[in-house]
Coordinates of C-alpha atoms in Angstrom, one line a residue:
X1 CA 16.5 -128.3 -105.2
X2 CA 16.1 -131.8 -106.4
X3 CA 16.4 -134.7 -104.1
X4 CA 16.9 -138.4 -104.7
X5 CA 17.4 -141.3 -102.4
X6 CA 21.0 -142.1 -101.7
X7 CA 21.9 -145.6 -102.9
X8 CA 23.8 -146.7 -99.7
X9 CA 25.3 -150.2 -99.4
X10 CA 27.5 -150.1 -102.5
X11 CA 31.3 -150.3 -102.6
X12 CA 31.7 -146.5 -102.1
X13 CA 30.3 -147.0 -98.6
X14 CA 32.8 -149.8 -97.9
X15 CA 35.6 -147.5 -99.0
X16 CA 34.1 -144.8 -96.9
X17 CA 34.0 -147.0 -93.8
X18 CA 37.6 -148.0 -94.4
X19 CA 38.5 -144.3 -94.5
X20 CA 36.5 -143.7 -91.3
X21 CA 38.4 -146.5 -89.5
X22 CA 41.8 -145.3 -90.8
X23 CA 40.9 -141.7 -89.9
X24 CA 39.8 -142.5 -86.4
X25 CA 42.8 -144.7 -85.7
X26 CA 45.1 -142.1 -87.2
X27 CA 43.7 -139.2 -85.1
X28 CA 43.3 -140.9 -81.8
X29 CA 46.0 -143.6 -81.9
X30 CA 48.6 -142.9 -84.6
X31 CA 51.0 -145.4 -82.9
X32 CA 48.9 -148.2 -84.5
X33 CA 50.8 -147.5 -87.7
X34 CA 53.9 -148.8 -85.9
X35 CA 52.4 -152.1 -84.7
X36 CA 51.9 -155.5 -86.2
X37 CA 48.2 -156.3 -86.7
X38 CA 47.5 -160.0 -87.5
X39 CA 49.5 -161.1 -90.5
X40 CA 50.3 -157.5 -91.5
X41 CA 53.6 -156.0 -90.6
X42 CA 53.7 -152.4 -89.3
X43 CA 53.2 -149.6 -91.8
X44 CA 56.5 -148.1 -90.5
X45 CA 59.4 -150.0 -89.1
X46 CA 61.3 -147.0 -87.7
X47 CA 60.5 -145.7 -84.2
X48 CA 57.8 -143.1 -84.1
X49 CA 58.8 -139.4 -83.8
X50 CA 56.7 -136.4 -82.9
X51 CA 56.9 -135.3 -86.5
X52 CA 55.8 -138.7 -87.9
X53 CA 52.9 -138.9 -85.4
X54 CA 51.8 -135.4 -86.4
X55 CA 51.9 -136.4 -90.1
X56 CA 49.8 -139.5 -89.4
X57 CA 47.3 -137.3 -87.5
X58 CA 47.2 -134.9 -90.5
X59 CA 46.5 -137.9 -92.8
X60 CA 43.8 -138.9 -90.4
X61 CA 42.0 -135.7 -91.1
X62 CA 42.2 -136.4 -94.8
X63 CA 40.9 -139.9 -94.2
X64 CA 37.9 -138.3 -92.4
X65 CA 37.3 -136.0 -95.3
X66 CA 37.4 -139.0 -97.7
X67 CA 34.9 -140.8 -95.5
X68 CA 32.3 -137.9 -95.8
X69 CA 32.9 -137.5 -99.5
X70 CA 32.6 -141.2 -100.3
X71 CA 29.6 -141.6 -98.0
X72 CA 27.6 -138.5 -99.0
X73 CA 28.1 -137.9 -102.7
X74 CA 25.7 -139.6 -105.0
X75 CA 28.2 -140.9 -107.6
X76 CA 26.9 -140.8 -111.1
X77 CA 28.3 -141.3 -114.6
X78 CA 29.6 -137.7 -114.7
X79 CA 31.2 -137.1 -111.3
X80 CA 32.1 -140.8 -110.8
X81 CA 34.9 -140.5 -113.4
X82 CA 36.7 -137.8 -111.5
X83 CA 36.3 -139.7 -108.2
X84 CA 37.6 -142.8 -109.9
X85 CA 40.7 -141.0 -111.2
X86 CA 41.4 -139.7 -107.8
X87 CA 41.0 -143.1 -106.2
X88 CA 43.2 -144.7 -108.8
X89 CA 46.0 -142.1 -108.2
X90 CA 45.8 -142.8 -104.5
X91 CA 45.9 -146.6 -105.0
X92 CA 48.8 -146.4 -107.3
X93 CA 50.8 -144.0 -105.1
X94 CA 50.1 -146.2 -102.1
X95 CA 51.5 -149.3 -103.8
X96 CA 54.5 -147.4 -105.2
X97 CA 55.3 -146.0 -101.8
X98 CA 55.0 -149.4 -100.1
X99 CA 57.2 -151.1 -102.7
X100 CA 59.8 -148.4 -102.6
X101 CA 60.2 -148.5 -98.9
X102 CA 60.7 -152.3 -99.0
X103 CA 63.2 -152.2 -101.9
X104 CA 60.6 -153.4 -104.4
X105 CA 59.8 -156.6 -102.5
X106 CA 56.3 -157.3 -101.4
X107 CA 56.0 -157.2 -97.6
X108 CA 52.5 -157.7 -96.3
X109 CA 51.6 -154.3 -94.8
X110 CA 48.4 -152.4 -94.3
X111 CA 49.4 -150.2 -97.3
X112 CA 48.2 -152.9 -99.6
X113 CA 44.9 -153.3 -97.9
X114 CA 44.3 -149.6 -98.3
X115 CA 45.5 -149.6 -101.9
X116 CA 43.2 -152.6 -102.7
X117 CA 40.1 -150.7 -101.2
X118 CA 41.1 -147.6 -103.1
X119 CA 41.5 -149.5 -106.4
X120 CA 38.2 -151.3 -106.0
X121 CA 36.5 -148.0 -105.2
X122 CA 38.0 -146.5 -108.4
X123 CA 36.6 -149.4 -110.4
X124 CA 33.2 -149.0 -108.7
X125 CA 33.0 -145.2 -109.3
X126 CA 34.2 -145.6 -112.9
X127 CA 32.0 -148.5 -114.0
X128 CA 29.2 -149.0 -111.5
X129 CA 28.1 -145.4 -110.9
X130 CA 24.4 -144.4 -110.6
X131 CA 22.7 -142.9 -113.6
X132 CA 22.4 -139.1 -113.9
X133 CA 19.1 -137.9 -112.6
X134 CA 17.7 -135.3 -115.0
X135 CA 15.8 -132.3 -113.6
X136 CA 12.5 -133.4 -115.2
X137 CA 12.7 -136.9 -113.8
X138 CA 13.5 -135.7 -110.3
X139 CA 10.6 -133.2 -110.3
X140 CA 8.2 -136.1 -111.1
X141 CA 9.4 -138.0 -108.1
X142 CA 8.5 -135.2 -105.6

């Protein structure tokens, strides 16, 4: 097994912490998605239902998964492309969903904050990934 130091402090960690915050909020207080926070309008304008709260909690579990993946994977020029594609899909879907629900008008909601973080994470993983550590190089560092 080869080991290398994790390069923490880059944008994948910021995206990870964003996912951690969204995950914790979704799991323990899903009603936050229905509240105005600062200049941001609620994520949802309709009243909360047991089904919608369950779906938000389910999404919270996915956010927690994304936290661990973004925080613990050493993104390199090989696996970073796959992560970037996934983050770009999430960002695009989030913007599309937000615009569609507001009849293609921009309404400042948390969806755009999440989409922005996901888009920046996609760019980071695609273009600022760590170099691949070759087995010979990593054995010299031991």
